[in-house]
Amino acid sequence: MQVTKGLLQKFGPDRVLDTPITEAGFTGLGVGAAFYGLKPVVEFMTFNFAMQAIDHIINSAAKTYYMSGGQISVPIVFRGPNGAAAGVAAQHSQCFAAWYGSCPGLKVISPYSSEDYRGLLKAAIRDPDPVVFLENELMYGETFPVSDEVLDSNFTLPIGKAKIEREGKDVTITAFSKMVGYALKAADELAKDGISAEVINLRSIRPLDRATINASVRKTYRLVTVEEGWPQHGVGAEISASVVEESFEYLDAPIDRITGADVPMPYAANLERLALPQVEDIVRAAKRACYRQVPQSAAA
Amino acid sequence: MPYHIGARRAVMKSLLQSVRSNVREASTRNKCSWAGLGWPASQNAMERRYSMTSTSFLSARRYLGSQVDHPKRQQQTEAHEKDFLHFPGAKTTFTFSLEYIKEISEDPVPCYRLLNDHGDPIDGAELPEIEQSLGVKMYETMAILQTMDNLYYEAQRQGRISFYVTSIGEEAINVASAAALSSDDLIFPQYREQGVLLWRGFTLKDFASQCFANDEDSGKGRQMPVHYGSKKLNYITVSSTVGTQLPHAVGAAYSLKMAKEEACTVAYFGDGGTSEGDFHAAMNFASVLEVPVLFICRNNGWAISTPASDQYRSDGVVVKGQAYGIRSFRVDGNDTLAMYSCVQAARKMAIEESRPILIEALTYRIGHHTTSDDSSKYRSITEMERWKSLRDPVIRFRKWLEGNAWWDEVAERRLRATARNEVITTMVRAEILKKPPLSDLFKDVYDSVPVHLQEQEAYVRSTVTRHPKDHPSDVPL
């Protein structure tokens, strides 16, 4: 993916390792190095392949500080593309935000913009806890305007704080990674119909910024959650539960979850498009939440 | 000592050369006198052609087919044999005989041992130099370990702790290897290495606090019994997942190498652990990265109820090393002196040459796998009794000490009594101590306690204040 281009030349082969192909092996190796003095950044070609190493991520990394009674810390970062790309089908398109997000001991980050990637990756590397950093292959190619502050070499963003990308007052839309862009486009569409949507870029899946989400819902009274991953036990499910627990009296409509279809990702372009949330789906859901007359089912 | 290996290799080399010349002669005369190789003379040519013998794991021998009889063909054969090509995957010569490396060598890898079953030095063996104080300390540690293991096993049976793992039969592996290492070496245990921890200074009180999960447990009551760890003693906390400690050890060894420290990492595992994918990955990585790590396999013949014959089809674990380009030793794990000598040599190689070393320590698991196991269900009681009475590593070493007049019956009785006393005292004390406080539930999930856990703890405390009678008495606040 060319993300590590130039690193080998800059830092040398001692610090940038090309490894034999075994995710379980190099992840275990990284965790062991983190046990003793180093701050490894382990790259998975995609997080789909991290499933072969997930025991090390959960049992060796996430739980170790706790299990060792605080004696062994694991300052490691696991990074790589997550979720759907384009035309890579079932084994290359799964979103792991919900799975990793459920695990205490891990921090899980899913950035959207260049500013997010820069600030959050640096924060992740500096963080003493194990961090799962979920990138997105299709976002690698997108450009974003950034301020000088972002370009500063010490720029970091706090882990666990969401960002309100667009303020609004009628409905809250939460999203992460690529879906933030879709949500912003949906907000533009909704604005034409007089609906002012507030778009929240979650940035962190764990810790989840419940405070920001709830504060927003207490302002708009309506919530739509958006994610690419599967619906059952997804990120939207957690957000829904959190808002119902904390802000039930404020809700004027049921919470709508927009997610990927409950199927393994198909390859054919037309089917793939049907299996993933599109801008129209977000617009329709927001209108439903605002009692506009739009049918529930998709008509793509 | 390495000298043994060197000598053996020299002998094998000259054997090989002489056999090779015999082979050529035999083939040109079209004769089948394979007596030197132990092959029956009447084997048909086809059979001979399509297999290779190998008398040792160090060198796979080839032999030529039987049709080289024309001088010109002989020349061509030799020219072909000298043909050499660098493939990216291997650099080697060619052969026109379809040959294979045998699945298992006819002669298993010999096992290094210095003392016989009765504790007497073997004729011609070169013993390591051990001071009396070291020898006695090793023995005392093994005896205390035995005492502790037996008493904790019984405690579990009495329902006083939930779980225990004994190391009965493997005391020599534990203690001798620990004695040969430095306290700077980082240990990645499996979970039958409490003897290593004992050697390093984990006290009986420390063992008790962990098993009873009380307030004094350095692990803060987070783990099942026997999942000890000690940052201070360079012993990574035991993890239940099988084999995961192997790539960890390699990663940490890489860190040691980068820091140029004069230390190595040491990973222990059993015969069963070698079936895990992590074993393969760790061995390969260690070799490719050239890091100072000792892989010590306690091959005790049983992975719970799976005998070694169902675990692998190779000649044990030692032969697996060469597949990864790793130097490998096979040692009698029940021989304290051999174990000490082997680990000492291996450690030196690992650190000085920055390379991984595999040590297969052959032994027998005299006890059950854990307290959740009853091994009489799958192995004969006679077998267990025989190993216990005839091949106890602790008794064997004691006999050697007595042979040196370094130990006697009086010392034995005193040690056993003291050890038993101390174990029981620490156990009884640990049993009634307070359990870990409420705050230990919420700490150490992350480096700093996250907001939601802080809130939850505050909520619990306020509930306790409002309903003190409902708060369980065994949760200190």
Short mmCIF file of C-alpha atoms in Angstrom, two decimals, chain B:
data_model
loop_
_atom_site.label_atom_id
_atom_site.label_comp_id
_atom_site.label_asym_id
_atom_site.label_seq_id
_atom_site.Cartn_x
_atom_site.Cartn_y
_atom_site.Cartn_z
CA MET B 1 30.33 -29.41 26.27
CA PRO B 2 30.57 -28.51 22.62
CA TYR B 3 33.59 -30.75 22.23
CA HIS B 4 31.32 -33.74 22.09
CA ILE B 5 29.50 -32.39 19.08
CA GLY B 6 32.70 -31.37 17.35
CA ALA B 7 34.22 -34.78 17.80
CA ARG B 8 31.12 -36.52 16.59
CA ARG B 9 30.99 -34.39 13.48
CA ALA B 10 34.63 -35.16 12.71
CA VAL B 11 33.98 -38.86 13.07
CA MET B 12 30.88 -38.68 10.88
CA LYS B 13 32.75 -36.77 8.21
CA SER B 14 35.50 -39.33 7.91
CA LEU B 15 32.95 -42.14 8.00
CA LEU B 16 31.07 -40.45 5.21
CA GLN B 17 34.15 -40.09 3.08
CA SER B 18 35.16 -43.67 3.47
CA VAL B 19 31.65 -44.93 2.83
CA ARG B 20 31.38 -42.77 -0.26
CA SER B 21 34.53 -44.23 -1.71
CA ASN B 22 33.25 -47.73 -0.90
CA VAL B 23 30.03 -46.87 -2.62
CA ARG B 24 31.69 -45.76 -5.82
CA GLU B 25 33.78 -48.87 -5.89
CA ALA B 26 30.84 -51.11 -5.24
CA SER B 27 28.76 -49.48 -7.92
CA THR B 28 31.42 -49.63 -10.62
CA ARG B 29 31.82 -53.31 -9.92
CA ASN B 30 28.06 -53.61 -9.89
CA LYS B 31 28.29 -55.37 -6.60
CA CYS B 32 25.93 -55.09 -3.72
CA SER B 33 28.19 -55.21 -0.73
CA TRP B 34 26.43 -52.79 1.48
CA ALA B 35 27.52 -54.47 4.64
CA GLY B 36 29.28 -51.33 5.82
CA LEU B 37 26.00 -49.49 5.59
CA GLY B 38 23.95 -52.22 7.16
CA TRP B 39 22.00 -53.00 4.00
CA PRO B 40 21.24 -56.60 3.07
CA ALA B 41 23.24 -57.68 0.01
CA SER B 42 20.26 -58.94 -1.91
CA GLN B 43 18.37 -55.64 -2.25
CA ASN B 44 17.35 -55.13 -5.79
CA ALA B 45 18.90 -52.28 -7.75
CA MET B 46 15.68 -50.37 -8.13
CA GLU B 47 15.07 -50.24 -4.40
CA ARG B 48 18.58 -49.12 -3.70
CA ARG B 49 18.35 -46.47 -6.30
CA TYR B 50 15.26 -44.83 -4.94
CA SER B 51 16.24 -44.28 -1.40
CA MET B 52 18.96 -42.68 0.62
CA THR B 53 20.37 -43.80 3.85
CA SER B 54 21.52 -41.37 6.40
CA THR B 55 23.36 -42.42 9.47
CA SER B 56 23.10 -39.14 11.25
CA PHE B 57 20.96 -36.06 11.20
CA LEU B 58 24.05 -33.98 10.56
CA SER B 59 24.58 -35.12 7.01
CA ALA B 60 22.26 -36.76 4.55
CA ARG B 61 24.23 -39.21 2.48
CA ARG B 62 23.65 -39.95 -1.12
CA TYR B 63 24.76 -42.92 -2.99
CA LEU B 64 25.09 -43.26 -6.72
CA GLY B 65 23.01 -45.47 -8.94
CA SER B 66 24.50 -48.71 -10.16
CA GLN B 67 24.97 -48.03 -13.86
CA VAL B 68 28.08 -45.97 -13.98
CA ASP B 69 30.42 -48.36 -15.72
CA HIS B 70 31.65 -46.64 -18.85
CA PRO B 71 34.62 -44.28 -18.36
CA LYS B 72 33.05 -41.61 -20.53
CA ARG B 73 29.82 -41.80 -18.55
CA GLN B 74 31.84 -41.64 -15.37
CA GLN B 75 33.39 -38.39 -16.60
CA GLN B 76 30.03 -36.94 -17.51
CA THR B 77 28.66 -37.96 -14.18
CA GLU B 78 31.46 -36.22 -12.35
CA ALA B 79 31.06 -33.13 -14.49
CA HIS B 80 27.34 -33.12 -13.86
CA GLU B 81 27.92 -33.54 -10.19
CA LYS B 82 30.20 -30.55 -10.14
CA ASP B 83 27.54 -28.49 -11.88
CA PHE B 84 26.34 -25.94 -9.43
CA LEU B 85 23.53 -23.45 -9.59
CA HIS B 86 22.36 -20.62 -7.39
CA PHE B 87 18.61 -20.72 -7.24
CA PRO B 88 17.26 -17.97 -5.05
CA GLY B 89 15.74 -20.67 -2.83
CA ALA B 90 18.82 -22.91 -2.52
CA LYS B 91 22.39 -23.22 -3.72
CA THR B 92 23.33 -26.76 -4.53
CA THR B 93 24.73 -29.35 -6.93
CA PHE B 94 22.80 -31.70 -9.13
CA THR B 95 22.23 -35.43 -9.30
CA PHE B 96 20.50 -37.61 -11.88
CA SER B 97 19.46 -40.17 -9.29
CA LEU B 98 16.00 -39.70 -7.92
CA GLU B 99 16.81 -39.55 -4.26
CA TYR B 100 15.06 -38.45 -1.14
CA ILE B 101 16.00 -37.65 2.36
CA LYS B 102 14.56 -40.34 4.58
CA GLU B 103 11.61 -39.40 6.72
CA ILE B 104 13.52 -40.55 9.77
CA SER B 105 17.13 -41.38 10.31
CA GLU B 106 17.95 -44.98 11.14
CA ASP B 107 19.94 -43.84 14.14
CA PRO B 108 18.13 -41.49 16.49
CA VAL B 109 20.06 -38.49 17.74
CA PRO B 110 22.02 -39.56 20.80
CA CYS B 111 21.21 -37.97 24.13
CA TYR B 112 23.85 -36.13 26.14
CA ARG B 113 24.23 -37.39 29.68
CA LEU B 114 26.99 -37.26 32.28
CA LEU B 115 25.61 -39.19 35.27
CA ASN B 116 24.05 -42.60 35.05
CA ASP B 117 20.79 -43.54 36.73
CA HIS B 118 22.61 -44.14 39.99
CA GLY B 119 24.26 -40.76 40.07
CA ASP B 120 27.70 -42.02 39.07
CA PRO B 121 29.69 -40.15 36.45
CA ILE B 122 29.79 -42.01 33.16
CA ASP B 123 33.19 -43.33 32.17
CA GLY B 124 34.99 -40.79 30.04
CA ALA B 125 32.45 -38.03 30.61
CA GLU B 126 33.79 -34.58 31.25
CA LEU B 127 31.84 -33.11 34.14
CA PRO B 128 31.32 -29.34 34.43
CA GLU B 129 33.16 -27.65 37.24
CA ILE B 130 30.66 -27.17 40.01
CA GLU B 131 31.46 -25.79 43.42
CA GLN B 132 30.03 -27.57 46.42
CA SER B 133 27.89 -24.56 47.31
CA LEU B 134 26.33 -24.53 43.85
CA GLY B 135 25.71 -28.26 43.82
CA VAL B 136 24.12 -28.17 47.24
CA LYS B 137 22.01 -25.12 46.36
CA MET B 138 20.73 -26.86 43.23
CA TYR B 139 19.81 -29.94 45.22
CA GLU B 140 18.14 -27.98 48.01
CA THR B 141 16.10 -26.01 45.48
CA MET B 142 14.95 -29.20 43.78
CA ALA B 143 13.98 -30.72 47.11
CA ILE B 144 12.06 -27.61 48.18
CA LEU B 145 10.37 -27.59 44.79
CA GLN B 146 9.28 -31.20 45.25
CA THR B 147 7.98 -30.46 48.72
CA MET B 148 6.09 -27.40 47.55
CA ASP B 149 4.60 -29.20 44.58
CA ASN B 150 3.40 -32.15 46.64
CA LEU B 151 1.84 -30.00 49.34
CA TYR B 152 0.10 -27.68 46.89
CA TYR B 153 -1.23 -30.64 44.95
CA GLU B 154 -2.74 -31.97 48.14
CA ALA B 155 -4.11 -28.53 49.00
CA GLN B 156 -5.97 -28.49 45.71
CA ARG B 157 -7.34 -31.92 46.39
CA GLN B 158 -8.58 -30.63 49.72
CA GLY B 159 -10.35 -27.79 47.98
CA ARG B 160 -8.12 -25.08 49.40
CA ILE B 161 -6.93 -23.85 46.01
CA SER B 162 -8.73 -24.30 42.72
CA PHE B 163 -5.92 -25.51 40.51
CA TYR B 164 -2.25 -26.52 40.54
CA VAL B 165 0.46 -27.76 38.18
CA THR B 166 3.27 -29.90 39.58
CA SER B 167 6.69 -30.26 38.02
CA ILE B 168 7.36 -33.68 39.50
CA GLY B 169 10.00 -35.46 37.47
CA GLU B 170 11.21 -32.25 35.84
CA GLU B 171 12.98 -30.68 38.79
CA ALA B 172 16.38 -31.10 37.18
CA ILE B 173 15.32 -29.33 34.01
CA ASN B 174 13.91 -26.45 36.02
CA VAL B 175 16.70 -25.93 38.48
CA ALA B 176 19.76 -26.89 36.44
CA SER B 177 18.74 -24.65 33.55
CA ALA B 178 17.99 -21.77 35.91
CA ALA B 179 21.37 -22.22 37.58
CA ALA B 180 23.18 -22.08 34.26
CA LEU B 181 21.50 -18.81 33.25
CA SER B 182 22.16 -15.29 34.45
CA SER B 183 19.56 -13.25 36.30
CA ASP B 184 19.59 -10.83 33.33
CA ASP B 185 18.24 -13.49 31.01
CA LEU B 186 14.54 -13.01 30.40
CA ILE B 187 12.41 -16.12 31.00
CA PHE B 188 9.31 -16.90 28.96
CA PRO B 189 7.82 -19.89 30.77
CA GLN B 190 5.07 -22.24 29.75
CA TYR B 191 3.71 -23.21 33.19
CA ARG B 192 5.77 -26.08 34.54
CA GLU B 193 8.82 -23.98 35.41
CA GLN B 194 8.17 -22.82 38.94
CA GLY B 195 11.57 -24.29 39.81
CA VAL B 196 13.19 -21.58 37.68
CA LEU B 197 11.28 -18.94 39.60
CA LEU B 198 12.19 -20.56 42.90
CA TRP B 199 15.87 -20.54 41.96
CA ARG B 200 15.72 -16.86 41.09
CA GLY B 201 14.34 -15.88 44.48
CA PHE B 202 10.55 -16.07 44.35
CA THR B 203 9.78 -16.91 47.95
CA LEU B 204 7.42 -19.54 49.31
CA LYS B 205 5.33 -16.62 50.50
CA ASP B 206 5.20 -15.25 46.95
CA PHE B 207 4.09 -18.63 45.59
CA ALA B 208 1.43 -18.87 48.28
CA SER B 209 0.05 -15.38 47.66
CA GLN B 210 -0.36 -16.10 43.98
CA CYS B 211 -2.05 -19.46 44.49
CA PHE B 212 -4.41 -18.11 47.09
CA ALA B 213 -4.87 -14.84 45.19
CA ASN B 214 -4.61 -12.70 48.28
CA ASP B 215 -3.70 -9.10 48.92
CA GLU B 216 0.03 -9.80 48.77
CA ASP B 217 -0.08 -11.32 45.28
CA SER B 218 2.13 -9.27 42.99
CA GLY B 219 -0.28 -10.25 40.25
CA LYS B 220 -3.12 -8.58 42.20
CA GLY B 221 -5.29 -11.67 42.14
CA ARG B 222 -5.78 -11.51 38.39
CA GLN B 223 -4.74 -15.03 37.48
CA MET B 224 -5.42 -18.68 38.19
CA PRO B 225 -2.91 -20.43 40.46
CA VAL B 226 0.56 -21.15 39.02
CA HIS B 227 0.30 -18.21 36.62
CA TYR B 228 3.18 -16.47 38.33
CA GLY B 229 5.21 -13.59 37.01
CA SER B 230 7.87 -11.33 38.37
CA LYS B 231 9.25 -8.30 36.62
CA LYS B 232 11.92 -8.04 39.31
CA LEU B 233 13.14 -11.58 38.66
CA ASN B 234 12.90 -11.26 34.87
CA TYR B 235 10.19 -13.92 34.62
CA ILE B 236 7.37 -13.07 32.26
CA THR B 237 3.92 -13.83 33.68
CA VAL B 238 2.67 -17.26 32.71
CA SER B 239 0.07 -17.26 29.97
CA SER B 240 -2.28 -20.17 29.40
CA THR B 241 -2.33 -20.03 25.61
CA VAL B 242 -0.04 -22.78 24.34
CA GLY B 243 3.10 -21.78 22.53
CA THR B 244 2.44 -18.04 22.41
CA GLN B 245 5.49 -17.44 24.59
CA LEU B 246 7.75 -18.63 21.78
CA PRO B 247 7.38 -15.72 19.35
CA HIS B 248 7.29 -13.39 22.36
CA ALA B 249 10.70 -14.68 23.38
CA VAL B 250 12.00 -14.03 19.88
CA GLY B 251 10.68 -10.48 19.86
CA ALA B 252 12.20 -9.74 23.24
CA ALA B 253 15.48 -11.28 22.08
CA TYR B 254 15.41 -8.90 19.16
CA SER B 255 15.06 -6.05 21.61
CA LEU B 256 18.01 -7.38 23.63
CA LYS B 257 20.06 -7.61 20.47
CA MET B 258 19.23 -4.04 19.49
CA ALA B 259 20.19 -2.87 22.95
CA LYS B 260 23.40 -4.93 22.69
CA GLU B 261 22.84 -6.47 26.10
CA GLU B 262 24.78 -9.47 27.27
CA ALA B 263 21.75 -11.58 27.88
CA CYS B 264 19.39 -13.88 26.08
CA THR B 265 15.75 -14.82 26.33
CA VAL B 266 14.78 -18.35 27.31
CA ALA B 267 11.50 -19.91 26.24
CA TYR B 268 10.28 -23.15 27.81
CA PHE B 269 7.65 -25.38 26.25
CA GLY B 270 6.59 -29.02 26.12
CA ASP B 271 6.44 -31.66 23.43
CA GLY B 272 2.82 -30.71 22.78
CA GLY B 273 3.73 -27.08 22.27
CA THR B 274 5.83 -27.97 19.24
CA SER B 275 2.66 -28.69 17.31
CA GLU B 276 1.47 -25.12 17.59
CA GLY B 277 1.89 -22.79 14.65
CA ASP B 278 3.63 -20.36 16.97
CA PHE B 279 6.48 -22.86 17.46
CA HIS B 280 7.15 -22.96 13.75
CA ALA B 281 6.88 -19.20 13.37
CA ALA B 282 9.12 -18.49 16.34
CA MET B 283 11.84 -20.92 15.25
CA ASN B 284 11.89 -19.57 11.73
CA PHE B 285 11.91 -15.97 12.84
CA ALA B 286 14.62 -16.50 15.44
CA SER B 287 16.83 -18.02 12.80
CA VAL B 288 16.17 -15.39 10.14
CA LEU B 289 16.54 -12.49 12.58
CA GLU B 290 19.60 -14.08 14.25
CA VAL B 291 18.60 -13.37 17.83
CA PRO B 292 19.89 -14.76 21.14
CA VAL B 293 17.11 -17.04 22.32
CA LEU B 294 17.17 -20.48 23.93
CA PHE B 295 14.23 -22.72 23.05
CA ILE B 296 14.13 -25.32 25.83
CA CYS B 297 11.69 -28.13 25.14
CA ARG B 298 10.73 -30.24 28.12
CA ASN B 299 9.90 -33.36 26.18
CA ASN B 300 8.19 -35.33 28.91
CA GLY B 301 6.42 -37.66 26.51
CA TRP B 302 2.87 -36.55 27.30
CA ALA B 303 0.74 -33.59 26.27
CA ILE B 304 -2.03 -34.12 28.77
CA SER B 305 -3.22 -37.48 27.47
CA THR B 306 -1.61 -37.30 24.04
CA PRO B 307 1.52 -39.43 23.94
CA ALA B 308 4.50 -38.24 21.92
CA SER B 309 3.79 -40.96 19.37
CA ASP B 310 0.57 -39.11 18.50
CA GLN B 311 2.17 -35.70 18.63
CA TYR B 312 4.85 -35.98 15.99
CA ARG B 313 6.46 -38.52 13.67
CA SER B 314 9.98 -37.13 13.75
CA ASP B 315 12.83 -38.26 15.98
CA GLY B 316 11.60 -36.06 18.80
CA VAL B 317 12.01 -32.32 18.78
CA VAL B 318 15.76 -32.00 18.34
CA VAL B 319 15.64 -32.77 14.61
CA LYS B 320 13.23 -29.95 13.97
CA GLY B 321 15.94 -27.41 14.62
CA GLN B 322 17.88 -28.09 11.49
CA ALA B 323 14.79 -27.49 9.38
CA TYR B 324 15.02 -23.87 10.49
CA GLY B 325 18.76 -23.59 10.43
CA ILE B 326 19.00 -23.76 14.21
CA ARG B 327 21.72 -25.50 16.19
CA SER B 328 20.12 -28.18 18.37
CA PHE B 329 21.02 -30.20 21.46
CA ARG B 330 19.43 -33.32 22.88
CA VAL B 331 20.08 -33.82 26.58
CA ASP B 332 18.93 -36.08 29.38
CA GLY B 333 16.62 -33.72 31.24
CA ASN B 334 16.79 -35.87 34.36
CA ASP B 335 20.55 -35.45 34.63
CA THR B 336 21.21 -32.27 36.56
CA LEU B 337 24.84 -32.00 35.54
CA ALA B 338 24.18 -32.62 31.86
CA MET B 339 21.36 -30.13 31.86
CA TYR B 340 23.53 -27.52 33.56
CA SER B 341 26.42 -28.09 31.20
CA CYS B 342 24.24 -28.01 28.10
CA VAL B 343 22.36 -24.82 28.98
CA GLN B 344 25.60 -23.13 29.93
CA ALA B 345 27.14 -23.93 26.55
CA ALA B 346 23.99 -23.04 24.66
CA ARG B 347 23.68 -19.70 26.41
CA LYS B 348 27.23 -18.80 25.53
CA MET B 349 26.66 -19.61 21.87
CA ALA B 350 23.36 -17.77 21.79
CA ILE B 351 24.80 -14.57 23.17
CA GLU B 352 28.24 -14.55 21.61
CA GLU B 353 27.03 -15.56 18.17
CA SER B 354 23.60 -13.94 18.39
CA ARG B 355 21.82 -17.10 17.34
CA PRO B 356 18.89 -19.19 18.54
CA ILE B 357 19.58 -22.58 20.10
CA LEU B 358 17.14 -25.45 20.50
CA ILE B 359 17.53 -27.77 23.47
CA GLU B 360 15.41 -30.89 23.71
CA ALA B 361 15.50 -32.10 27.33
CA LEU B 362 14.13 -35.64 27.45
CA THR B 363 12.29 -36.41 30.64
CA TYR B 364 9.12 -37.93 32.02
CA ARG B 365 6.10 -36.26 33.55
CA ILE B 366 5.76 -38.25 36.73
CA GLY B 367 2.73 -36.31 37.97
CA HIS B 368 -0.57 -35.59 36.28
CA HIS B 369 -0.81 -32.84 33.70
CA THR B 370 -2.58 -30.62 36.23
CA THR B 371 -4.97 -31.16 39.10
CA SER B 372 -7.73 -31.32 36.48
CA ASP B 373 -6.21 -34.49 35.12
CA ASP B 374 -6.05 -38.09 36.26
CA SER B 375 -3.37 -39.65 34.12
CA SER B 376 -4.09 -43.19 35.32
CA LYS B 377 -6.94 -42.97 32.84
CA TYR B 378 -4.59 -43.07 29.88
CA ARG B 379 -1.29 -44.44 31.07
CA SER B 380 -0.31 -47.37 33.22
CA ILE B 381 0.29 -46.89 36.89
CA THR B 382 3.24 -49.26 36.55
CA GLU B 383 4.88 -46.89 34.07
CA MET B 384 4.42 -43.92 36.41
CA GLU B 385 5.64 -45.86 39.42
CA ARG B 386 8.71 -47.09 37.59
CA TRP B 387 9.80 -43.61 36.61
CA LYS B 388 9.07 -42.34 40.09
CA SER B 389 11.03 -44.99 41.91
CA LEU B 390 13.85 -45.72 39.49
CA ARG B 391 14.38 -42.48 37.60
CA ASP B 392 13.72 -39.61 39.95
CA PRO B 393 16.11 -36.84 38.91
CA VAL B 394 16.32 -35.45 42.43
CA ILE B 395 17.45 -38.74 43.98
CA ARG B 396 19.91 -39.24 41.15
CA PHE B 397 21.58 -35.90 41.80
CA ARG B 398 21.54 -36.48 45.51
CA LYS B 399 23.49 -39.68 45.00
CA TRP B 400 26.14 -37.75 43.13
CA LEU B 401 26.34 -35.18 45.93
CA GLU B 402 26.63 -37.97 48.47
CA GLY B 403 29.35 -39.51 46.33
CA ASN B 404 31.26 -36.25 46.73
CA ALA B 405 30.54 -36.21 50.46
CA TRP B 406 28.61 -32.99 49.93
CA TRP B 407 25.36 -34.35 51.36
CA ASP B 408 24.15 -36.92 53.85
CA GLU B 409 21.13 -38.39 55.59
CA VAL B 410 21.19 -35.82 58.39
CA ALA B 411 21.17 -32.90 55.98
CA GLU B 412 18.41 -34.59 54.01
CA ARG B 413 16.11 -35.03 56.95
CA ARG B 414 16.73 -31.50 58.13
CA LEU B 415 16.07 -30.02 54.70
CA ARG B 416 12.89 -31.95 54.09
CA ALA B 417 11.54 -31.07 57.52
CA THR B 418 12.37 -27.40 57.17
CA ALA B 419 10.97 -27.22 53.66
CA ARG B 420 7.74 -28.92 54.66
CA ASN B 421 7.39 -26.65 57.65
CA GLU B 422 7.95 -23.49 55.64
CA VAL B 423 5.62 -24.46 52.85
CA ILE B 424 2.85 -25.28 55.27
CA THR B 425 3.38 -22.14 57.33
CA THR B 426 3.32 -19.86 54.29
CA MET B 427 0.33 -21.72 52.89
CA VAL B 428 -1.72 -21.48 56.05
CA ARG B 429 -0.89 -17.81 56.42
CA ALA B 430 -1.69 -17.00 52.81
CA GLU B 431 -5.00 -18.79 53.02
CA ILE B 432 -6.42 -16.52 55.67
CA LEU B 433 -5.00 -13.21 54.44
CA LYS B 434 -7.24 -10.55 53.00
CA LYS B 435 -8.17 -10.81 49.33
CA PRO B 436 -7.30 -8.03 46.86
CA PRO B 437 -9.23 -4.76 47.27
CA LEU B 438 -12.03 -3.48 45.06
CA SER B 439 -9.74 -1.02 43.28
CA ASP B 440 -7.73 -3.93 41.85
CA LEU B 441 -10.76 -4.88 39.79
CA PHE B 442 -10.57 -1.65 37.83
CA LYS B 443 -6.84 -0.91 37.64
CA ASP B 444 -4.37 -1.96 34.96
CA VAL B 445 -6.88 -2.47 32.18
CA TYR B 446 -5.10 0.51 30.70
CA ASP B 447 -2.11 2.53 31.80
CA SER B 448 -4.46 5.01 33.48
CA VAL B 449 -7.93 4.12 34.68
CA PRO B 450 -10.43 5.25 32.00
CA VAL B 451 -13.29 7.56 32.87
CA HIS B 452 -16.03 4.97 32.60
CA LEU B 453 -14.26 2.59 35.01
CA GLN B 454 -13.63 5.44 37.43
CA GLU B 455 -17.32 6.20 37.31
CA GLN B 456 -18.24 2.58 37.84
CA GLU B 457 -15.93 2.23 40.81
CA ALA B 458 -17.33 5.41 42.33
CA TYR B 459 -20.82 4.07 41.79
CA VAL B 460 -19.96 0.79 43.54
CA ARG B 461 -18.47 2.64 46.49
CA SER B 462 -21.49 4.90 46.84
CA THR B 463 -23.77 1.86 46.73
CA VAL B 464 -21.72 0.24 49.47
CA THR B 465 -22.04 3.37 51.58
CA ARG B 466 -25.80 3.25 51.16
CA HIS B 467 -26.13 -0.52 51.71
CA PRO B 468 -23.19 -1.60 53.87
CA LYS B 469 -24.82 -4.83 54.98
CA ASP B 470 -25.15 -6.03 51.40
CA HIS B 471 -21.48 -5.62 50.61
CA PRO B 472 -19.64 -8.98 50.58
CA SER B 473 -17.28 -9.29 53.50
CA ASP B 474 -14.37 -10.58 51.44
CA VAL B 475 -13.99 -7.50 49.24
CA PRO B 476 -11.80 -4.92 51.03
CA LEU B 477 -12.69 -1.42 49.92
#
